[in-house]
C-alpha positions as CSV (number, residue, x, y, z in Angstrom):
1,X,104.8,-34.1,-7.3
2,X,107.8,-33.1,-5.7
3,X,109.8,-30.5,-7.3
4,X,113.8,-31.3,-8.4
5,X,115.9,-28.1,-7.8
6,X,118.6,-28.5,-10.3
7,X,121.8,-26.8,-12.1
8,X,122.1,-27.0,-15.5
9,X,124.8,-26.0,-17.8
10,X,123.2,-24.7,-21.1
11,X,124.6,-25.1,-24.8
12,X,125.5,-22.2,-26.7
13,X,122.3,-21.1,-28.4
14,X,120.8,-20.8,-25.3
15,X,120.7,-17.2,-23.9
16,X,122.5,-18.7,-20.3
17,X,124.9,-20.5,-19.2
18,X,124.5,-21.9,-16.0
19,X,121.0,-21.6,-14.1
20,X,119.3,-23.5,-11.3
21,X,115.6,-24.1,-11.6
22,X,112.9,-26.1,-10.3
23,X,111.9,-28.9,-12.1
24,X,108.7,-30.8,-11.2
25,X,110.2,-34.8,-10.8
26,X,106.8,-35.8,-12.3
27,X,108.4,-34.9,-15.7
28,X,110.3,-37.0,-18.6
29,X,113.5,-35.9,-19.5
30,X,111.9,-34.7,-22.9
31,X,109.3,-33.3,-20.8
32,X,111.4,-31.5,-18.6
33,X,113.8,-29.9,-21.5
34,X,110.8,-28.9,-22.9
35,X,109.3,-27.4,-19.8
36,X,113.2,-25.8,-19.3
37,X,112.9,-23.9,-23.0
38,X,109.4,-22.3,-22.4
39,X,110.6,-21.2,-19.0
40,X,113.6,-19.5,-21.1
41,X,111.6,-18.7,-23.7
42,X,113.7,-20.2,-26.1
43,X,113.4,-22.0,-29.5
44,X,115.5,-24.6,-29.9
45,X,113.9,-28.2,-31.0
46,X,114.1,-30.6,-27.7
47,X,115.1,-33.5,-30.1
48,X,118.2,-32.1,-30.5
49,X,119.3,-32.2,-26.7
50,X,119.3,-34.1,-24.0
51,X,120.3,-33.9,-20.8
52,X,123.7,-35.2,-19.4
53,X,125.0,-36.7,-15.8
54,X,128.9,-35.0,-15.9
55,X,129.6,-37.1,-12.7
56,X,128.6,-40.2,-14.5
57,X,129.6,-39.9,-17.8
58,X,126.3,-40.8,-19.0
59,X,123.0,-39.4,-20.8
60,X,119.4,-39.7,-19.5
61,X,116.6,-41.5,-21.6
62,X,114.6,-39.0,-22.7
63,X,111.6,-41.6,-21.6
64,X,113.0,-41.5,-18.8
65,X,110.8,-40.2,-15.6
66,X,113.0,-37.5,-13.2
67,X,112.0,-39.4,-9.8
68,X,113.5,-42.6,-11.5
69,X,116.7,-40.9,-11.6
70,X,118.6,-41.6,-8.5
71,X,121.3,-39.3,-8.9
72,X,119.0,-36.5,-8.9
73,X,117.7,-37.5,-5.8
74,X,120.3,-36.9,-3.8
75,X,120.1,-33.9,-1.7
76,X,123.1,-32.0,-3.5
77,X,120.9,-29.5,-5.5
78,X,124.3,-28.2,-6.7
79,X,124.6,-31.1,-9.4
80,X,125.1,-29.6,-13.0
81,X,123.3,-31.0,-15.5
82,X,124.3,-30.2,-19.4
83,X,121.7,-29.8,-22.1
């Protein structure tokens, strides 16, 4: 599977605030925050976040599969996502 590189902007009980990692596009969104906290070796329950489009205003399914994402797609591996 082909790996997303992606920015995200963190909450505050995360130890960081912005970092850009490599996401495998395989992944659920639930999947993925999950696979983003053991990465960061942090604690904090996935039900609780979620991750957010800023250019679009909107929040991803957590269902929802990363390669069915088409803004994520897009070459621009600069895109900030929020948790």
């Amino acid at each position: 599977a082909m790996a997303l590189v992606l920015r995200i902007k963190f909450p505050l009980s995360y130890p960081v605030i912005y970092k850009t990692l490599r996401i495998d596009s395989s992944l659920t969104v639930r999947q993925a925050i999950a696979n983003v906290n053991e990465t960061l070796r942090v604690n904090v329950p996935v039900d609780s976040i979620g991750l957010y489009l800023p250019h679009e205003k909107r929040w991803l399914d957590d269902n929802q599969v990363l390669s069915t994402v088409p803004e994520l797609q897009e070459a621009v591996s600069n895109r900030c996502l929020c948790l």
